[in-house]
PDB file of C-alpha atoms in Angstrom:
ATOM      1  CA  UNK S  77      23.490 -40.167-146.383  1.00  0.00           C
ATOM      2  CA  UNK S  78      20.422 -40.437-144.328  1.00  0.00           C
ATOM      3  CA  UNK S  79      22.126 -38.964-141.277  1.00  0.00           C
ATOM      4  CA  UNK S  80      23.495 -36.000-143.272  1.00  0.00           C
ATOM      5  CA  UNK S  81      20.016 -35.321-144.697  1.00  0.00           C
ATOM      6  CA  UNK S  82      18.549 -35.454-141.259  1.00  0.00           C
ATOM      7  CA  UNK S  83      21.082 -32.989-139.891  1.00  0.00           C
ATOM      8  CA  UNK S  84      20.430 -30.678-142.792  1.00  0.00           C
ATOM      9  CA  UNK S  85      16.739 -30.910-142.332  1.00  0.00           C
ATOM     10  CA  UNK S  86      17.075 -30.085-138.657  1.00  0.00           C
ATOM     11  CA  UNK S  87      19.250 -27.060-139.479  1.00  0.00           C
ATOM     12  CA  UNK S  88      16.718 -25.883-142.069  1.00  0.00           C
ATOM     13  CA  UNK S  89      13.834 -26.255-139.645  1.00  0.00           C
ATOM     14  CA  UNK S  90      15.768 -24.286-137.028  1.00  0.00           C
ATOM     15  CA  UNK S  91      16.401 -21.422-139.460  1.00  0.00           C
ATOM     16  CA  UNK S  92      12.796 -21.374-140.546  1.00  0.00           C
ATOM     17  CA  UNK S  93      11.746 -21.317-136.931  1.00  0.00           C
ATOM     18  CA  UNK S  94      14.061 -18.383-136.201  1.00  0.00           C
ATOM     19  CA  UNK S  95      12.741 -16.492-139.230  1.00  0.00           C
ATOM     20  CA  UNK S  96       9.151 -17.061-138.243  1.00  0.00           C
ATOM     21  CA  UNK S  97       9.981 -15.978-134.731  1.00  0.00           C
ATOM     22  CA  UNK S  98      11.459 -12.676-135.915  1.00  0.00           C
ATOM     23  CA  UNK S  99       8.461 -12.090-138.175  1.00  0.00           C
ATOM     24  CA  UNK S 100       6.138 -12.830-135.355  1.00  0.00           C
ATOM     25  CA  UNK S 101       7.956 -10.374-133.107  1.00  0.00           C
ATOM     26  CA  UNK S 102       7.640  -7.732-135.763  1.00  0.00           C
ATOM     27  CA  UNK S 103       3.917  -8.378-136.003  1.00  0.00           C
ATOM     28  CA  UNK S 104       3.616  -8.234-132.243  1.00  0.00           C
ATOM     29  CA  UNK S 105       5.302  -4.850-132.224  1.00  0.00           C
ATOM     30  CA  UNK S 106       2.830  -3.670-134.789  1.00  0.00           C
ATOM     31  CA  UNK S 107      -0.009  -4.999-132.735  1.00  0.00           C
ATOM     32  CA  UNK S 108       1.317  -3.149-129.725  1.00  0.00           C
ATOM     33  CA  UNK S 109       1.177   0.105-131.652  1.00  0.00           C
ATOM     34  CA  UNK S 110      -2.329  -0.612-132.690  1.00  0.00           C
ATOM     35  CA  UNK S 111      -3.129  -1.612-129.140  1.00  0.00           C
ATOM     36  CA  UNK S 112      -1.727   1.684-127.882  1.00  0.00           C
ATOM     37  CA  UNK S 113      -3.895   3.535-130.347  1.00  0.00           C
ATOM     38  CA  UNK S 114      -6.848   1.486-129.258  1.00  0.00           C
ATOM     39  CA  UNK S 115      -6.071   2.169-125.615  1.00  0.00           C
ATOM     40  CA  UNK S 116      -5.796   5.877-126.310  1.00  0.00           C
ATOM     41  CA  UNK S 117      -9.020   5.798-128.225  1.00  0.00           C
ATOM     42  CA  UNK S 118     -10.534   3.651-125.510  1.00  0.00           C
ATOM     43  CA  UNK S 119      -9.411   6.142-122.897  1.00  0.00           C
ATOM     44  CA  UNK S 120     -11.198   8.931-124.656  1.00  0.00           C
ATOM     45  CA  UNK S 121     -14.305   6.786-125.003  1.00  0.00           C
ATOM     46  CA  UNK S 122     -14.069   5.833-121.368  1.00  0.00           C
ATOM     47  CA  UNK S 123     -13.846   9.461-120.358  1.00  0.00           C
ATOM     48  CA  UNK S 124     -16.933  10.267-122.331  1.00  0.00           C
ATOM     49  CA  UNK S 125     -18.594   7.160-121.021  1.00  0.00           C
ATOM     50  CA  UNK S 126     -17.629   8.105-117.471  1.00  0.00           C
ATOM     51  CA  UNK S 127     -19.180  11.490-117.963  1.00  0.00           C
ATOM     52  CA  UNK S 128     -22.296   9.866-119.283  1.00  0.00           C
ATOM     53  CA  UNK S 129     -22.242   7.390-116.440  1.00  0.00           C
ATOM     54  CA  UNK S 130     -22.110  10.167-113.893  1.00  0.00           C
ATOM     55  CA  UNK S 131     -25.114  11.796-115.488  1.00  0.00           C
ATOM     56  CA  UNK S 132     -26.999   8.517-115.670  1.00  0.00           C
ATOM     57  CA  UNK S 133     -26.014   7.619-112.122  1.00  0.00           C
ATOM     58  CA  UNK S 134     -27.374  10.893-110.891  1.00  0.00           C
ATOM     59  CA  UNK S 135     -30.593  10.173-112.718  1.00  0.00           C
ATOM     60  CA  UNK S 136     -30.725   6.657-111.288  1.00  0.00           C
ATOM     61  CA  UNK S 137     -30.127   7.994-107.795  1.00  0.00           C
ATOM     62  CA  UNK S 138     -32.984  10.375-108.248  1.00  0.00           C
ATOM     63  CA  UNK S 139     -35.231   7.600-109.438  1.00  0.00           C
ATOM     64  CA  UNK S 140     -34.088   5.349-106.609  1.00  0.00           C
ATOM     65  CA  UNK S 141     -34.772   8.051-104.062  1.00  0.00           C
ATOM     66  CA  UNK S 142     -38.251   8.562-105.455  1.00  0.00           C
ATOM     67  CA  UNK S 143     -38.934   4.830-105.358  1.00  0.00           C
ATOM     68  CA  UNK S 144     -37.603   4.540-101.809  1.00  0.00           C
ATOM     69  CA  UNK S 145     -39.814   7.367-100.603  1.00  0.00           C
ATOM     70  CA  UNK S 146     -42.801   5.762-102.287  1.00  0.00           C
ATOM     71  CA  UNK S 147     -42.065   2.405-100.685  1.00  0.00           C
ATOM     72  CA  UNK S 148     -41.609   4.033 -97.273  1.00  0.00           C
ATOM     73  CA  UNK S 149     -44.924   5.838 -97.570  1.00  0.00           C
ATOM     74  CA  UNK S 150     -46.717   2.594 -98.483  1.00  0.00           C
ATOM     75  CA  UNK S 151     -45.043   0.753 -95.608  1.00  0.00           C
ATOM     76  CA  UNK S 152     -46.127   3.397 -93.103  1.00  0.00           C
ATOM     77  CA  UNK S 153     -49.697   3.245 -94.387  1.00  0.00           C
ATOM     78  CA  UNK S 154     -49.818  -0.559 -94.108  1.00  0.00           C
ATOM     79  CA  UNK S 155     -48.402  -0.474 -90.565  1.00  0.00           C
ATOM     80  CA  UNK S 156     -50.959   2.104 -89.456  1.00  0.00           C
ATOM     81  CA  UNK S 157     -53.824   0.076 -90.881  1.00  0.00           C
ATOM     82  CA  UNK S 158     -52.539  -3.113 -89.241  1.00  0.00           C
ATOM     83  CA  UNK S 159     -52.143  -1.428 -85.851  1.00  0.00           C
ATOM     84  CA  UNK S 160     -55.590   0.167 -85.931  1.00  0.00           C
ATOM     85  CA  UNK S 161     -57.699  -2.917 -86.640  1.00  0.00           C
ATOM     86  CA  UNK S 162     -61.416  -2.736 -87.368  1.00  0.00           C
ATOM     87  CA  UNK S 163     -62.884  -5.821 -85.654  1.00  0.00           C
ATOM     88  CA  UNK S 164     -65.208  -5.210 -82.656  1.00  0.00           C
ATOM     89  CA  UNK S 165     -65.104  -7.148 -79.386  1.00  0.00           C
ATOM     90  CA  UNK S 166     -66.424 -10.672 -79.822  1.00  0.00           C
ATOM     91  CA  UNK S 167     -65.293 -10.962 -83.449  1.00  0.00           C
ATOM     92  CA  UNK S 168     -63.089 -13.894 -84.431  1.00  0.00           C
ATOM     93  CA  UNK S 169     -59.400 -12.969 -84.782  1.00  0.00           C
ATOM     94  CA  UNK S 170     -55.893 -14.379 -84.995  1.00  0.00           C
ATOM     95  CA  UNK S 171     -53.750 -11.387 -83.937  1.00  0.00           C
ATOM     96  CA  UNK S 172     -53.995  -8.203 -81.828  1.00  0.00           C
ATOM     97  CA  UNK S 173     -53.591  -5.980 -84.898  1.00  0.00           C
ATOM     98  CA  UNK S 174     -56.964  -7.075 -86.268  1.00  0.00           C
ATOM     99  CA  UNK S 175     -58.933  -5.750 -83.273  1.00  0.00           C
ATOM    100  CA  UNK S 176     -60.117  -2.227 -82.474  1.00  0.00           C
ATOM    101  CA  UNK S 177     -59.126  -2.929 -78.865  1.00  0.00           C
ATOM    102  CA  UNK S 178     -55.691  -4.274 -79.940  1.00  0.00           C
ATOM    103  CA  UNK S 179     -56.458  -7.371 -77.829  1.00  0.00           C
ATOM    104  CA  UNK S 180     -57.066 -10.744 -79.478  1.00  0.00           C
ATOM    105  CA  UNK S 181     -57.565 -13.376 -76.755  1.00  0.00           C
ATOM    106  CA  UNK S 182     -56.657 -16.772 -78.265  1.00  0.00           C
ATOM    107  CA  UNK S 183     -57.738 -20.069 -76.706  1.00  0.00           C
ATOM    108  CA  UNK S 184     -55.534 -22.823 -78.222  1.00  0.00           C
ATOM    109  CA  UNK S 185     -57.393 -25.196 -80.580  1.00  0.00           C
ATOM    110  CA  UNK S 186     -60.617 -23.201 -80.104  1.00  0.00           C
ATOM    111  CA  UNK S 187     -59.680 -19.866 -81.726  1.00  0.00           C
ATOM    112  CA  UNK S 188     -59.417 -16.202 -80.750  1.00  0.00           C
ATOM    113  CA  UNK S 189     -61.821 -13.336 -80.097  1.00  0.00           C
ATOM    114  CA  UNK S 190     -61.307  -9.585 -79.871  1.00  0.00           C
ATOM    115  CA  UNK S 191     -61.897  -8.348 -76.332  1.00  0.00           C
ATOM    116  CA  UNK S 192     -61.021  -5.894 -73.590  1.00  0.00           C
ATOM    117  CA  UNK S 193     -57.893  -7.725 -72.432  1.00  0.00           C
ATOM    118  CA  UNK S 194     -55.308 -10.439 -72.917  1.00  0.00           C
ATOM    119  CA  UNK S 195     -54.004 -10.436 -69.340  1.00  0.00           C
ATOM    120  CA  UNK S 196     -54.663  -8.907 -65.924  1.00  0.00           C
ATOM    121  CA  UNK S 197     -52.286  -6.018 -66.679  1.00  0.00           C
ATOM    122  CA  UNK S 198     -54.699  -4.811 -69.385  1.00  0.00           C
ATOM    123  CA  UNK S 199     -57.351  -4.086 -66.734  1.00  0.00           C
ATOM    124  CA  UNK S 200     -57.372  -1.055 -64.425  1.00  0.00           C
ATOM    125  CA  UNK S 201     -58.817  -3.081 -61.533  1.00  0.00           C
ATOM    126  CA  UNK S 202     -59.345  -6.791 -61.114  1.00  0.00           C
ATOM    127  CA  UNK S 203     -58.375  -9.431 -63.655  1.00  0.00           C
ATOM    128  CA  UNK S 204     -59.077 -10.571 -67.196  1.00  0.00           C
ATOM    129  CA  UNK S 205     -61.901 -13.049 -67.787  1.00  0.00           C
ATOM    130  CA  UNK S 206     -61.360 -15.291 -70.816  1.00  0.00           C
ATOM    131  CA  UNK S 207     -63.973 -15.271 -73.596  1.00  0.00           C
ATOM    132  CA  UNK S 208     -66.284 -18.223 -74.093  1.00  0.00           C
ATOM    133  CA  UNK S 209     -64.922 -19.936 -77.245  1.00  0.00           C
ATOM    134  CA  UNK S 210     -68.376 -21.433 -77.855  1.00  0.00           C
ATOM    135  CA  UNK S 211     -69.970 -17.963 -78.045  1.00  0.00           C
ATOM    136  CA  UNK S 212     -68.932 -14.507 -79.292  1.00  0.00           C
ATOM    137  CA  UNK S 213     -68.661 -12.547 -76.064  1.00  0.00           C
ATOM    138  CA  UNK S 214     -64.975 -11.494 -76.053  1.00  0.00           C
ATOM    139  CA  UNK S 215     -62.687 -11.238 -73.040  1.00  0.00           C
ATOM    140  CA  UNK S 216     -63.723  -8.796 -70.289  1.00  0.00           C
ATOM    141  CA  UNK S 217     -62.134  -7.008 -67.349  1.00  0.00           C
ATOM    142  CA  UNK S 218     -63.581  -7.874 -63.934  1.00  0.00           C
ATOM    143  CA  UNK S 219     -63.334  -6.501 -60.394  1.00  0.00           C
ATOM    144  CA  UNK S 220     -61.790  -9.617 -58.854  1.00  0.00           C
ATOM    145  CA  UNK S 221     -65.160 -11.029 -57.816  1.00  0.00           C
ATOM    146  CA  UNK S 222     -65.956 -14.725 -57.224  1.00  0.00           C
ATOM    147  CA  UNK S 223     -65.559 -16.535 -60.562  1.00  0.00           C
ATOM    148  CA  UNK S 224     -63.713 -13.636 -62.214  1.00  0.00           C
ATOM    149  CA  UNK S 225     -60.761 -14.586 -64.406  1.00  0.00           C
ATOM    150  CA  UNK S 226     -57.298 -14.096 -62.944  1.00  0.00           C
ATOM    151  CA  UNK S 227     -53.595 -14.796 -63.282  1.00  0.00           C
ATOM    152  CA  UNK S 228     -52.761 -14.289 -59.603  1.00  0.00           C
ATOM    153  CA  UNK S 229     -54.542 -13.768 -56.282  1.00  0.00           C
ATOM    154  CA  UNK S 230     -53.385 -10.131 -56.295  1.00  0.00           C
ATOM    155  CA  UNK S 231     -56.365  -9.148 -58.457  1.00  0.00           C
ATOM    156  CA  UNK S 232     -58.961 -11.084 -56.434  1.00  0.00           C
ATOM    157  CA  UNK S 233     -61.155  -9.560 -53.735  1.00  0.00           C
ATOM    158  CA  UNK S 234     -60.119 -10.035 -50.109  1.00  0.00           C
ATOM    159  CA  UNK S 235     -60.773 -13.578 -48.922  1.00  0.00           C
ATOM    160  CA  UNK S 236     -60.637 -15.042 -52.446  1.00  0.00           C
ATOM    161  CA  UNK S 237     -57.756 -16.885 -54.058  1.00  0.00           C
ATOM    162  CA  UNK S 238     -56.864 -17.421 -57.714  1.00  0.00           C
ATOM    163  CA  UNK S 239     -56.902 -21.098 -58.682  1.00  0.00           C
ATOM    164  CA  UNK S 240     -57.135 -23.403 -61.683  1.00  0.00           C
ATOM    165  CA  UNK S 241     -60.499 -25.070 -62.277  1.00  0.00           C
ATOM    166  CA  UNK S 242     -59.837 -26.660 -65.692  1.00  0.00           C
ATOM    167  CA  UNK S 243     -56.574 -27.622 -67.384  1.00  0.00           C
ATOM    168  CA  UNK S 244     -56.243 -29.450 -70.700  1.00  0.00           C
ATOM    169  CA  UNK S 245     -52.637 -30.208 -71.664  1.00  0.00           C
ATOM    170  CA  UNK S 246     -51.547 -26.977 -69.992  1.00  0.00           C
ATOM    171  CA  UNK S 247     -52.948 -25.108 -73.014  1.00  0.00           C
ATOM    172  CA  UNK S 248     -56.689 -24.718 -72.429  1.00  0.00           C
ATOM    173  CA  UNK S 249     -57.087 -23.366 -68.905  1.00  0.00           C
ATOM    174  CA  UNK S 250     -59.712 -21.681 -66.769  1.00  0.00           C
ATOM    175  CA  UNK S 251     -58.301 -19.782 -63.778  1.00  0.00           C
ATOM    176  CA  UNK S 252     -60.671 -17.843 -61.550  1.00  0.00           C
ATOM    177  CA  UNK S 253     -60.992 -16.215 -58.139  1.00  0.00           C
ATOM    178  CA  UNK S 254     -62.460 -18.801 -55.753  1.00  0.00           C
ATOM    179  CA  UNK S 255     -63.070 -19.659 -52.115  1.00  0.00           C
ATOM    180  CA  UNK S 256     -60.409 -22.359 -51.840  1.00  0.00           C
ATOM    181  CA  UNK S 257     -57.572 -24.236 -53.506  1.00  0.00           C
ATOM    182  CA  UNK S 258     -57.263 -27.283 -51.221  1.00  0.00           C
ATOM    183  CA  UNK S 259     -59.493 -29.242 -48.820  1.00  0.00           C
ATOM    184  CA  UNK S 260     -57.547 -27.746 -45.917  1.00  0.00           C
ATOM    185  CA  UNK S 261     -59.082 -24.358 -46.689  1.00  0.00           C
ATOM    186  CA  UNK S 262     -62.597 -25.721 -46.060  1.00  0.00           C
ATOM    187  CA  UNK S 263     -64.395 -26.359 -42.761  1.00  0.00           C
ATOM    188  CA  UNK S 264     -67.162 -28.649 -41.460  1.00  0.00           C
ATOM    189  CA  UNK S 265     -65.783 -31.684 -43.329  1.00  0.00           C
ATOM    190  CA  UNK S 266     -66.367 -30.042 -46.685  1.00  0.00           C
ATOM    191  CA  UNK S 267     -64.016 -30.563 -49.622  1.00  0.00           C
ATOM    192  CA  UNK S 268     -62.656 -28.094 -52.173  1.00  0.00           C
ATOM    193  CA  UNK S 269     -63.955 -28.966 -55.630  1.00  0.00           C
ATOM    194  CA  UNK S 270     -64.076 -27.197 -59.005  1.00  0.00           C
ATOM    195  CA  UNK S 271     -67.613 -26.253 -60.002  1.00  0.00           C
ATOM    196  CA  UNK S 272     -67.208 -25.926 -63.758  1.00  0.00           C
ATOM    197  CA  UNK S 273     -69.523 -25.189 -66.652  1.00  0.00           C
ATOM    198  CA  UNK S 274     -67.469 -26.183 -69.683  1.00  0.00           C
ATOM    199  CA  UNK S 275     -70.240 -24.930 -71.980  1.00  0.00           C
ATOM    200  CA  UNK S 276     -69.940 -21.443 -70.482  1.00  0.00           C
ATOM    201  CA  UNK S 277     -66.140 -21.746 -70.156  1.00  0.00           C
ATOM    202  CA  UNK S 278     -66.344 -20.669 -66.532  1.00  0.00           C
ATOM    203  CA  UNK S 279     -66.023 -22.114 -63.054  1.00  0.00           C
ATOM    204  CA  UNK S 280     -64.904 -21.621 -59.487  1.00  0.00           C
ATOM    205  CA  UNK S 281     -63.217 -23.623 -56.738  1.00  0.00           C
ATOM    206  CA  UNK S 282     -65.609 -23.853 -53.808  1.00  0.00           C
ATOM    207  CA  UNK S 283     -66.142 -25.766 -50.580  1.00  0.00           C
ATOM    208  CA  UNK S 284     -68.923 -28.360 -50.996  1.00  0.00           C
ATOM    209  CA  UNK S 285     -70.343 -31.307 -49.107  1.00  0.00           C
ATOM    210  CA  UNK S 286     -68.997 -34.665 -50.339  1.00  0.00           C
ATOM    211  CA  UNK S 287     -71.209 -36.607 -52.767  1.00  0.00           C
ATOM    212  CA  UNK S 288     -73.163 -33.618 -54.054  1.00  0.00           C
ATOM    213  CA  UNK S 289     -72.046 -33.343 -57.708  1.00  0.00           C
ATOM    214  CA  UNK S 290     -74.701 -34.764 -60.034  1.00  0.00           C
ATOM    215  CA  UNK S 291     -74.414 -36.951 -63.156  1.00  0.00           C
ATOM    216  CA  UNK S 292     -72.424 -35.313 -66.001  1.00  0.00           C
ATOM    217  CA  UNK S 293     -70.937 -32.679 -63.677  1.00  0.00           C
ATOM    218  CA  UNK S 294     -67.248 -31.894 -64.168  1.00  0.00           C
ATOM    219  CA  UNK S 295     -65.039 -33.548 -61.535  1.00  0.00           C
ATOM    220  CA  UNK S 296     -61.350 -33.607 -60.709  1.00  0.00           C
ATOM    221  CA  UNK S 297     -59.748 -36.817 -62.022  1.00  0.00           C
ATOM    222  CA  UNK S 298     -56.460 -36.128 -60.259  1.00  0.00           C
ATOM    223  CA  UNK S 299     -57.944 -35.292 -56.866  1.00  0.00           C
ATOM    224  CA  UNK S 300     -61.142 -35.834 -54.895  1.00  0.00           C
ATOM    225  CA  UNK S 301     -63.427 -36.378 -57.900  1.00  0.00           C
ATOM    226  CA  UNK S 302     -64.885 -39.711 -56.727  1.00  0.00           C
ATOM    227  CA  UNK S 303     -65.622 -38.226 -53.305  1.00  0.00           C
ATOM    228  CA  UNK S 304     -67.316 -35.191 -54.853  1.00  0.00           C
ATOM    229  CA  UNK S 305     -69.688 -37.136 -57.157  1.00  0.00           C
ATOM    230  CA  UNK S 306     -73.047 -38.419 -55.895  1.00  0.00           C
ATOM    231  CA  UNK S 307     -72.390 -41.699 -57.726  1.00  0.00           C
ATOM    232  CA  UNK S 308     -68.985 -42.036 -56.122  1.00  0.00           C
ATOM    233  CA  UNK S 309     -67.460 -42.344 -59.605  1.00  0.00           C
ATOM    234  CA  UNK S 310     -65.613 -39.624 -61.483  1.00  0.00           C
ATOM    235  CA  UNK S 311     -65.583 -41.234 -64.941  1.00  0.00           C
ATOM    236  CA  UNK S 312     -62.795 -40.646 -67.442  1.00  0.00           C
ATOM    237  CA  UNK S 313     -63.661 -38.723 -70.619  1.00  0.00           C
ATOM    238  CA  UNK S 314     -61.197 -39.055 -73.497  1.00  0.00           C
ATOM    239  CA  UNK S 315     -60.865 -35.996 -75.748  1.00  0.00           C
ATOM    240  CA  UNK S 316     -59.720 -37.132 -79.189  1.00  0.00           C
ATOM    241  CA  UNK S 317     -56.880 -39.118 -77.650  1.00  0.00           C
ATOM    242  CA  UNK S 318     -55.176 -35.847 -76.661  1.00  0.00           C
ATOM    243  CA  UNK S 319     -56.348 -35.302 -73.099  1.00  0.00           C
ATOM    244  CA  UNK S 320     -58.660 -36.638 -70.388  1.00  0.00           C
ATOM    245  CA  UNK S 321     -61.168 -34.875 -68.137  1.00  0.00           C
ATOM    246  CA  UNK S 322     -63.550 -36.128 -65.492  1.00  0.00           C
ATOM    247  CA  UNK S 323     -67.345 -36.177 -65.426  1.00  0.00           C
ATOM    248  CA  UNK S 324     -69.508 -37.742 -62.756  1.00  0.00           C
ATOM    249  CA  UNK S 325     -70.835 -40.991 -64.194  1.00  0.00           C
ATOM    250  CA  UNK S 326     -72.125 -44.449 -63.392  1.00  0.00           C
ATOM    251  CA  UNK S 327     -69.068 -46.514 -64.232  1.00  0.00           C
ATOM    252  CA  UNK S 328     -65.486 -46.796 -65.361  1.00  0.00           C
ATOM    253  CA  UNK S 329     -65.756 -50.433 -66.455  1.00  0.00           C
ATOM    254  CA  UNK S 330     -68.338 -53.201 -66.918  1.00  0.00           C
ATOM    255  CA  UNK S 331     -67.575 -54.374 -63.377  1.00  0.00           C
ATOM    256  CA  UNK S 332     -69.363 -51.264 -62.098  1.00  0.00           C
ATOM    257  CA  UNK S 333     -72.578 -52.123 -63.982  1.00  0.00           C
ATOM    258  CA  UNK S 334     -73.811 -55.376 -62.358  1.00  0.00           C
ATOM    259  CA  UNK S 335     -74.001 -57.318 -65.603  1.00  0.00           C
ATOM    260  CA  UNK S 336     -74.682 -54.385 -67.914  1.00  0.00           C
ATOM    261  CA  UNK S 337     -72.207 -52.702 -70.250  1.00  0.00           C
ATOM    262  CA  UNK S 338     -70.352 -49.532 -69.326  1.00  0.00           C
ATOM    263  CA  UNK S 339     -70.698 -46.912 -72.062  1.00  0.00           C
ATOM    264  CA  UNK S 340     -67.966 -44.298 -71.877  1.00  0.00           C
ATOM    265  CA  UNK S 341     -68.859 -40.640 -71.573  1.00  0.00           C
ATOM    266  CA  UNK S 342     -67.902 -37.986 -74.104  1.00  0.00           C
ATOM    267  CA  UNK S 343     -66.924 -34.368 -74.595  1.00  0.00           C
ATOM    268  CA  UNK S 344     -68.918 -32.596 -77.311  1.00  0.00           C
ATOM    269  CA  UNK S 345     -66.320 -30.253 -78.782  1.00  0.00           C
ATOM    270  CA  UNK S 346     -68.769 -28.015 -80.679  1.00  0.00           C
ATOM    271  CA  UNK S 347     -70.757 -27.074 -77.580  1.00  0.00           C
ATOM    272  CA  UNK S 348     -68.379 -27.955 -74.743  1.00  0.00           C
ATOM    273  CA  UNK S 349     -70.953 -30.291 -73.194  1.00  0.00           C
ATOM    274  CA  UNK S 350     -69.743 -33.088 -70.886  1.00  0.00           C
ATOM    275  CA  UNK S 351     -71.598 -36.405 -70.761  1.00  0.00           C
ATOM    276  CA  UNK S 352     -70.687 -38.862 -68.016  1.00  0.00           C
ATOM    277  CA  UNK S 353     -70.494 -42.635 -68.454  1.00  0.00           C
ATOM    278  CA  UNK S 354     -73.624 -44.793 -68.160  1.00  0.00           C
ATOM    279  CA  UNK S 355     -74.502 -48.456 -67.612  1.00  0.00           C
ATOM    280  CA  UNK S 356     -76.672 -49.875 -70.396  1.00  0.00           C
TER     281      UNK S 356
END
């Protein structure tokens, strides 16, 4: 009995399922008709919308064009102002565009100044002399004279040669036209030594008699500094743990002071003054 009821129930469920399926198909057909109507209606709306879109797009393009022209005009104005610059020579700067001369000579760590040149090529004759970072004098063009700034010997007067007189980390450099570059270029037992005024940010390589540089004078740590100093000692000056330079002094250690204490020299960054070591 149970099995017969189950078979009957299954048959009934199958018929109901078939009926519902047919009904559903009929509804789907109806929906399709409605969908077609909607699509037709939608097509008409789309056409109108497309027409409106074209009109609006044209308006947008016009607005976009106006905006673009406005932005272009502003950009051109800003570029012109940046290129012109209004800072005179000697004024502090960070880029060429700030200067009336279009030349901002930057000394690493010490800042930049507007001037006549950034390199020798900016000068009609001679080379470019770096500005003094401790003053507001700006870079200047020279005629290749003794002590004039240079990048090569080509801009120096006949008989002079372009050489380095001060080099800190390869970044802060003073290169000028001088009388020599090595001891071999000197005569009468003289030596080639840099005569540097750090305070004036200038110097020149020249032939001098040994032992003639006085206390606190700049000397060449890597070369003949001891021989150039009157004390016979080119003392080491530490600059903030970043670099070392030489200054004629009295000692490099307590052993040089006959029982006294060796006080290290210093470099005064604000003024560029060198102070050699002393025994105290």
